Amino acid sequence: MNSVISIMQNALPCPVYANRTRNSGECCVYDFNTTGWNGSRRTVRMKTYIYADTMERGLELQSMLDKALVPIGDNHLSATATSCVRNGGGWLSDGDRHIRIAYYDITLRE
């Protein structure tokens, strides 16, 4: 999962945090949950919260994540992450900020 986090940090022009933050600016917060494991392959769902001042900026940041995390064709995301697809999302509001939620399903080699 470290390779996925590194890809996210390199793709976004804002801080990336695990689980939660008190940052009041633009940022991305992620959380991983295992959805399947067979001893050699783990499937995880990553939930991201993208905090932005406008809905448009939230969608821009999500697009940056999509381009960085979702490989085209049969390409692998990294040596350990063999596939990644975005699967759903939505919006929350936090006062003046907009929060874009995006889910990514990732397959990892163990």
GROMACS .gro file of C-alpha atoms in nm:
model
  110
    1MET     CA    1   0.000   0.000   0.000
    2ASN     CA    2   0.299   0.227   0.045
    3SER     CA    3   0.344   0.245  -0.332
    4VAL     CA    4  -0.018   0.359  -0.374
    5ILE     CA    5   0.026   0.630  -0.110
    6SER     CA    6   0.347   0.747  -0.276
    7ILE     CA    7   0.170   0.770  -0.613
    8MET     CA    8  -0.105   0.979  -0.451
    9GLN     CA    9   0.145   1.215  -0.287
   10ASN     CA   10   0.325   1.268  -0.618
   11ALA     CA   11   0.002   1.323  -0.813
   12LEU     CA   12  -0.165   1.582  -0.590
   13PRO     CA   13  -0.057   1.943  -0.528
   14CYS     CA   14  -0.188   1.925  -0.171
   15PRO     CA   15  -0.110   1.726   0.147
   16VAL     CA   16  -0.219   1.361   0.174
   17TYR     CA   17  -0.314   1.225   0.517
   18ALA     CA   18  -0.414   0.887   0.660
   19ASN     CA   19  -0.754   0.857   0.834
   20ARG     CA   20  -0.820   1.218   0.942
   21THR     CA   21  -0.684   1.569   0.966
   22ARG     CA   22  -0.746   1.902   1.131
   23ASN     CA   23  -0.607   2.077   0.823
   24SER     CA   24  -0.852   2.347   0.719
   25GLY     CA   25  -0.708   2.382   0.369
   26GLU     CA   26  -0.710   2.176   0.055
   27CYS     CA   27  -0.605   1.815   0.121
   28CYS     CA   28  -0.678   1.448   0.060
   29VAL     CA   29  -0.752   1.200   0.340
   30TYR     CA   30  -0.752   0.825   0.274
   31ASP     CA   31  -0.855   0.507   0.453
   32PHE     CA   32  -0.791   0.142   0.351
   33ASN     CA   33  -1.017  -0.156   0.427
   34THR     CA   34  -0.944  -0.515   0.324
   35THR     CA   35  -1.235  -0.667   0.133
   36GLY     CA   36  -1.074  -0.999   0.039
   37TRP     CA   37  -0.758  -1.205   0.093
   38ASN     CA   38  -0.664  -1.548  -0.041
   39GLY     CA   39  -0.312  -1.583   0.101
   40SER     CA   40  -0.133  -1.441  -0.203
   41ARG     CA   41  -0.359  -1.157  -0.315
   42ARG     CA   42  -0.532  -0.890  -0.108
   43THR     CA   43  -0.819  -0.675  -0.232
   44VAL     CA   44  -0.860  -0.342  -0.057
   45ARG     CA   45  -1.106  -0.056  -0.087
   46MET     CA   46  -0.950   0.284  -0.045
   47LYS     CA   47  -1.189   0.563   0.049
   48THR     CA   48  -1.061   0.912  -0.023
   49TYR     CA   49  -1.197   1.242   0.104
   50ILE     CA   50  -1.083   1.533  -0.112
   51TYR     CA   51  -1.127   1.866   0.069
   52ALA     CA   52  -1.153   2.171  -0.158
   53ASP     CA   53  -1.301   2.521  -0.158
   54THR     CA   54  -1.521   2.455  -0.463
   55MET     CA   55  -1.687   2.155  -0.623
   56GLU     CA   56  -1.492   2.226  -0.942
   57ARG     CA   57  -1.160   2.208  -0.757
   58GLY     CA   58  -1.268   1.886  -0.585
   59LEU     CA   59  -1.337   1.730  -0.925
   60GLU     CA   60  -1.000   1.854  -1.057
   61LEU     CA   61  -0.818   1.685  -0.769
   62GLN     CA   62  -1.021   1.366  -0.818
   63SER     CA   63  -0.927   1.369  -1.187
   64MET     CA   64  -0.559   1.395  -1.090
   65LEU     CA   65  -0.601   1.092  -0.863
   66ASP     CA   66  -0.785   0.899  -1.135
   67LYS     CA   67  -0.506   0.962  -1.386
   68ALA     CA   68  -0.240   0.858  -1.137
   69LEU     CA   69  -0.412   0.556  -0.980
   70VAL     CA   70  -0.621   0.392  -1.253
   71PRO     CA   71  -0.393   0.219  -1.506
   72ILE     CA   72  -0.501   0.207  -1.868
   73GLY     CA   73  -0.542  -0.136  -2.029
   74ASP     CA   74  -0.342  -0.422  -1.879
   75ASN     CA   75  -0.078  -0.201  -1.714
   76HIS     CA   76  -0.006  -0.246  -1.342
   77LEU     CA   77  -0.020   0.045  -1.100
   78SER     CA   78   0.307  -0.067  -0.934
   79ALA     CA   79   0.506  -0.384  -0.870
   80THR     CA   80   0.274  -0.478  -0.582
   81ALA     CA   81  -0.053  -0.313  -0.691
   82THR     CA   82  -0.172  -0.511  -0.992
   83SER     CA   83  -0.500  -0.329  -1.054
   84CYS     CA   84  -0.699  -0.027  -0.942
   85VAL     CA   85  -1.045   0.092  -1.043
   86ARG     CA   86  -1.253   0.382  -0.916
   87ASN     CA   87  -1.585   0.251  -0.793
   88GLY     CA   88  -1.830   0.515  -0.676
   89GLY     CA   89  -1.821   0.831  -0.471
   90GLY     CA   90  -2.024   1.133  -0.372
   91TRP     CA   91  -2.023   1.470  -0.198
   92LEU     CA   92  -2.029   1.606   0.157
   93SER     CA   93  -2.029   1.966   0.277
   94ASP     CA   94  -1.823   2.089   0.570
   95GLY     CA   95  -1.911   2.453   0.627
   96ASP     CA   96  -1.750   2.645   0.344
   97ARG     CA   97  -1.554   2.348   0.208
   98HIS     CA   98  -1.667   2.079  -0.030
   99ILE     CA   99  -1.563   1.717   0.026
  100ARG     CA  100  -1.545   1.484  -0.273
  101ILE     CA  101  -1.555   1.116  -0.179
  102ALA     CA  102  -1.405   0.863  -0.419
  103TYR     CA  103  -1.366   0.487  -0.372
  104TYR     CA  104  -1.084   0.289  -0.533
  105ASP     CA  105  -1.073  -0.093  -0.540
  106ILE     CA  106  -0.711  -0.209  -0.545
  107THR     CA  107  -0.563  -0.558  -0.588
  108LEU     CA  108  -0.228  -0.613  -0.414
  109ARG     CA  109   0.022  -0.898  -0.443
  110GLU     CA  110   0.134  -1.028  -0.104
   0.00000   0.00000   0.00000
